[in-house]
Coordinates of C-alpha atoms in Angstrom, one line a residue:
M1 CA 119.1 95.4 107.8
I2 CA 115.9 96.9 106.9
T3 CA 113.8 97.7 110.1
S4 CA 110.6 99.1 108.6
V5 CA 108.9 100.8 105.7
H6 CA 108.5 104.8 105.6
T7 CA 105.5 105.9 103.8
L8 CA 105.4 109.5 102.5
I9 CA 102.3 111.6 101.5
Y10 CA 102.8 114.6 99.6
S11 CA 100.4 117.3 100.6
D12 CA 99.2 120.8 99.2
D13 CA 98.3 121.7 102.9
P14 CA 100.7 119.6 105.3
T15 CA 99.4 121.1 108.4
A16 CA 95.9 119.8 107.8
T17 CA 97.3 116.6 106.4
R18 CA 99.2 116.1 109.8
A19 CA 96.4 117.2 111.9
F20 CA 94.0 114.5 110.2
L21 CA 96.5 111.9 110.7
R22 CA 96.9 113.1 114.4
D23 CA 93.3 113.8 115.5
V24 CA 91.2 111.7 113.2
L25 CA 93.2 108.6 112.7
Q26 CA 94.9 109.2 116.2
W27 CA 98.1 108.0 115.1
P28 CA 101.0 108.7 117.5
A29 CA 103.7 110.9 116.4
V30 CA 107.3 112.5 117.0
P31 CA 108.4 115.9 116.0
D32 CA 111.1 115.7 113.4
A33 CA 113.9 117.5 115.3
G34 CA 115.4 119.1 112.4
S35 CA 112.2 120.5 110.8
G36 CA 110.3 122.0 113.6
E37 CA 107.6 120.9 116.1
D38 CA 104.7 121.0 113.3
W39 CA 106.7 118.5 111.2
L40 CA 105.4 115.2 112.7
I41 CA 106.8 111.5 112.0
F42 CA 103.7 109.0 112.6
K43 CA 103.6 105.6 113.8
T44 CA 101.5 103.6 111.4
G45 CA 101.6 100.3 112.9
P46 CA 102.4 96.9 111.4
S47 CA 102.7 96.9 107.7
E48 CA 102.9 94.7 104.6
L49 CA 103.7 95.4 100.9
G50 CA 102.1 93.8 97.7
V51 CA 103.2 93.8 94.1
H52 CA 100.5 94.3 91.5
P53 CA 101.1 93.9 87.8
T54 CA 100.6 96.9 85.5
R55 CA 98.7 94.6 83.0
G56 CA 96.8 91.3 82.7
V57 CA 93.6 89.5 82.6
W58 CA 91.3 89.1 85.6
E59 CA 88.1 87.3 85.6
G60 CA 88.2 87.5 81.6
E61 CA 88.7 91.3 81.5
E62 CA 92.0 92.9 80.5
F63 CA 93.4 95.6 82.6
S64 CA 96.2 98.0 82.6
A65 CA 97.4 100.6 84.8
P66 CA 100.6 103.1 84.8
R67 CA 103.5 102.2 87.3
H68 CA 102.7 104.0 90.7
H69 CA 102.8 103.3 94.4
Q70 CA 99.7 103.4 96.4
I71 CA 98.9 103.7 100.2
A72 CA 96.0 101.6 101.5
L73 CA 95.0 101.2 105.3
M74 CA 93.6 97.8 106.3
C75 CA 91.0 97.1 109.1
D76 CA 89.2 94.3 110.6
D77 CA 85.7 95.6 110.1
L78 CA 85.3 98.3 107.3
A79 CA 81.7 99.5 108.5
A80 CA 82.7 99.8 112.0
T81 CA 85.8 101.7 111.2
R82 CA 84.1 104.0 108.4
S83 CA 81.5 105.0 111.2
E84 CA 84.2 105.6 113.9
L85 CA 86.1 107.7 111.6
E86 CA 83.4 109.5 110.5
S87 CA 82.2 110.4 113.9
R88 CA 85.7 112.1 114.1
G89 CA 85.0 114.2 111.2
A90 CA 86.4 112.0 108.4
G91 CA 84.9 112.0 104.8
F92 CA 84.7 109.3 102.1
S93 CA 84.6 109.8 98.6
S94 CA 83.0 106.5 97.6
E95 CA 80.7 104.0 99.0
S96 CA 82.0 100.7 100.5
T97 CA 82.3 98.2 97.7
D98 CA 83.7 94.6 97.1
M99 CA 87.0 95.1 95.3
G100 CA 87.7 91.7 94.8
F101 CA 90.7 91.4 97.4
G102 CA 88.3 92.9 100.0
T103 CA 85.8 95.7 100.8
G104 CA 87.0 99.2 100.5
A105 CA 86.3 102.8 100.6
M106 CA 88.3 105.8 99.7
L107 CA 89.0 108.0 102.6
Q108 CA 89.5 111.8 102.1
V109 CA 92.9 113.0 103.2
P110 CA 92.8 117.0 103.8
G111 CA 95.4 118.6 101.6
A112 CA 96.4 115.3 99.8
D113 CA 94.9 112.4 97.8
D114 CA 92.4 109.7 98.9
I115 CA 93.8 106.6 100.7
L116 CA 92.0 103.5 100.4
L117 CA 90.8 102.0 103.4
Y118 CA 89.8 98.2 103.1
Q119 CA 88.8 95.1 104.9
P120 CA 91.0 92.3 103.2
S121 CA 89.5 89.1 102.2
H122 CA 93.1 87.7 101.5
A123 CA 95.7 86.4 103.9
S124 CA 97.5 89.2 105.6
A125 CA 101.2 89.2 106.3
F126 CA 101.6 92.0 108.5
N127 CA 101.5 89.7 111.4
L128 CA 104.0 87.2 110.4

């Protein structure tokens, strides 16, 4: 039986990315025994998975996107979470904006691509 979702971040600077996840996001971690103490596996908390179409019409506008995967972090209060993360040294590459499904901003991750941080306006499944 499936017990969880394991998410991967591919990084040009894995040490900096892991330090960010450990120190800024303050996620607990365990070392991967076969890879050394600096290779950490992080607890990310409850999760959910959505499937989005690659093309369609939304509010009268056609859209399309290539097939891909995306990581998004959810929070209860975007302004408070953003402020707390910024106080720990986090940077954001965008302003907080209404994205239709919630209010979000792009969180900069050292050595890796940005991750969406958002406060959902949709029903959440992670606590079912």
